[in-house]
XYZ file of C-alpha atoms in Angstrom:
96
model
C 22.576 25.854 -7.602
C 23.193 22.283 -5.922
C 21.395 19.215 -6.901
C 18.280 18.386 -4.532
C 19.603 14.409 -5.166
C 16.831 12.039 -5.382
C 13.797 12.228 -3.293
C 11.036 9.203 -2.528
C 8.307 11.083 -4.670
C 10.198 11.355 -7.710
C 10.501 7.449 -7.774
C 7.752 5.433 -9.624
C 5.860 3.809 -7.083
C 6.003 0.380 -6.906
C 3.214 -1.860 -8.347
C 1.534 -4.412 -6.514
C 3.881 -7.534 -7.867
C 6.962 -5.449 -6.473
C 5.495 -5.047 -2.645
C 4.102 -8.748 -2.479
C 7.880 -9.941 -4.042
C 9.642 -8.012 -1.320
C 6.964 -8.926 1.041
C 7.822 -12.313 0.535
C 11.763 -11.699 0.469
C 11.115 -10.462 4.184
C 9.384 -12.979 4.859
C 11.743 -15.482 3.891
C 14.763 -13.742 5.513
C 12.924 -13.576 9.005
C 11.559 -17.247 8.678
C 15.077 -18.443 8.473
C 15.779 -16.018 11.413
C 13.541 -17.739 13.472
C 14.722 -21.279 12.365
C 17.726 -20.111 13.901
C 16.054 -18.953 17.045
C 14.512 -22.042 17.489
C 17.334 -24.208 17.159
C 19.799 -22.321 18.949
C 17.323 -22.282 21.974
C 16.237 -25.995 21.636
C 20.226 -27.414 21.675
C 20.873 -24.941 24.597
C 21.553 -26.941 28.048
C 18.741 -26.544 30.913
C 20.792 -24.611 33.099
C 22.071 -22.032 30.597
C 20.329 -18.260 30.912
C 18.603 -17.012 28.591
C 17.851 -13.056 28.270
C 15.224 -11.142 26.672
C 16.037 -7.810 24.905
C 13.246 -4.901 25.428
C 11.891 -3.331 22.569
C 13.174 -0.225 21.356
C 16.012 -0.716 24.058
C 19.221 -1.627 24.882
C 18.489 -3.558 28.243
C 18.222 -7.586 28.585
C 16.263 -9.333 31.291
C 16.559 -12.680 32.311
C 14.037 -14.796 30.345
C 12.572 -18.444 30.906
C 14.538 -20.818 28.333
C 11.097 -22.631 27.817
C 9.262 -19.745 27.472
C 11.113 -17.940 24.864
C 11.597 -21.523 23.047
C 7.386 -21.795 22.779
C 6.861 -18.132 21.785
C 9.715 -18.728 19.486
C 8.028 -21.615 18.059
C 4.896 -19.969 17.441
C 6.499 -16.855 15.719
C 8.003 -19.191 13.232
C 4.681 -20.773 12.564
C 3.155 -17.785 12.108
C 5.547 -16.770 9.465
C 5.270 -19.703 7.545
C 1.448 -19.300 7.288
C 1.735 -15.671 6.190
C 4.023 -17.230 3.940
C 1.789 -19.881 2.580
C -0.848 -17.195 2.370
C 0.768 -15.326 0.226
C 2.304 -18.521 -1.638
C -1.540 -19.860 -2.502
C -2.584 -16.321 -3.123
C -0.190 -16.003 -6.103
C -1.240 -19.205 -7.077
C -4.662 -17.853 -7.199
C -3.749 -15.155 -9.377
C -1.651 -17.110 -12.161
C -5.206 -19.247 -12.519
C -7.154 -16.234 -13.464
């Protein structure tokens, strides 16, 4: 009879310190994604296109350089406030 190899249930679940640490890993990783975002867009000349990819998709459209730069902007400060949330939340816990 072949093996049935290793399936999600028979894993121990993760506790709560193991999500928020790879929570946080994530978070990291796409904060300095975005820091790269940001700065590739900001040192890009005014007259260079810029194209937005579709969600779920394979097709680009033309984009507003300014545009994507703000949104851009505001993704990465969104991450770093989940960040900090999480960051003061932990620091929370270690006081009780």
């Amino acid at each position: 009879m072949p093996g049935r190899g290793v399936l999600p249930e028979d894993q121990a679940a993760p506790g709560p310190a193991d999500s928020s640490t790879l929570h946080k890993e994530d978070l990291c990783s796409k904060i300095k994604e975005q820091k790269v975002v940001v700065d590739e867009l900001s040192n890009l000349k005014k007259n260079r296109k810029v194209y937005r990819q579709q969600q779920n998709s394979n097709l680009f459209f033309l984009a507003d350089r300014a545009e994507m730069l703000s949104e851009s902007k505001n993704m990465l400060d969104e991450l770093k406030k989940e960040y900090q949330e999480i960051e003061n939340s932990e620091k929370t816990n270690m006081k009780k």
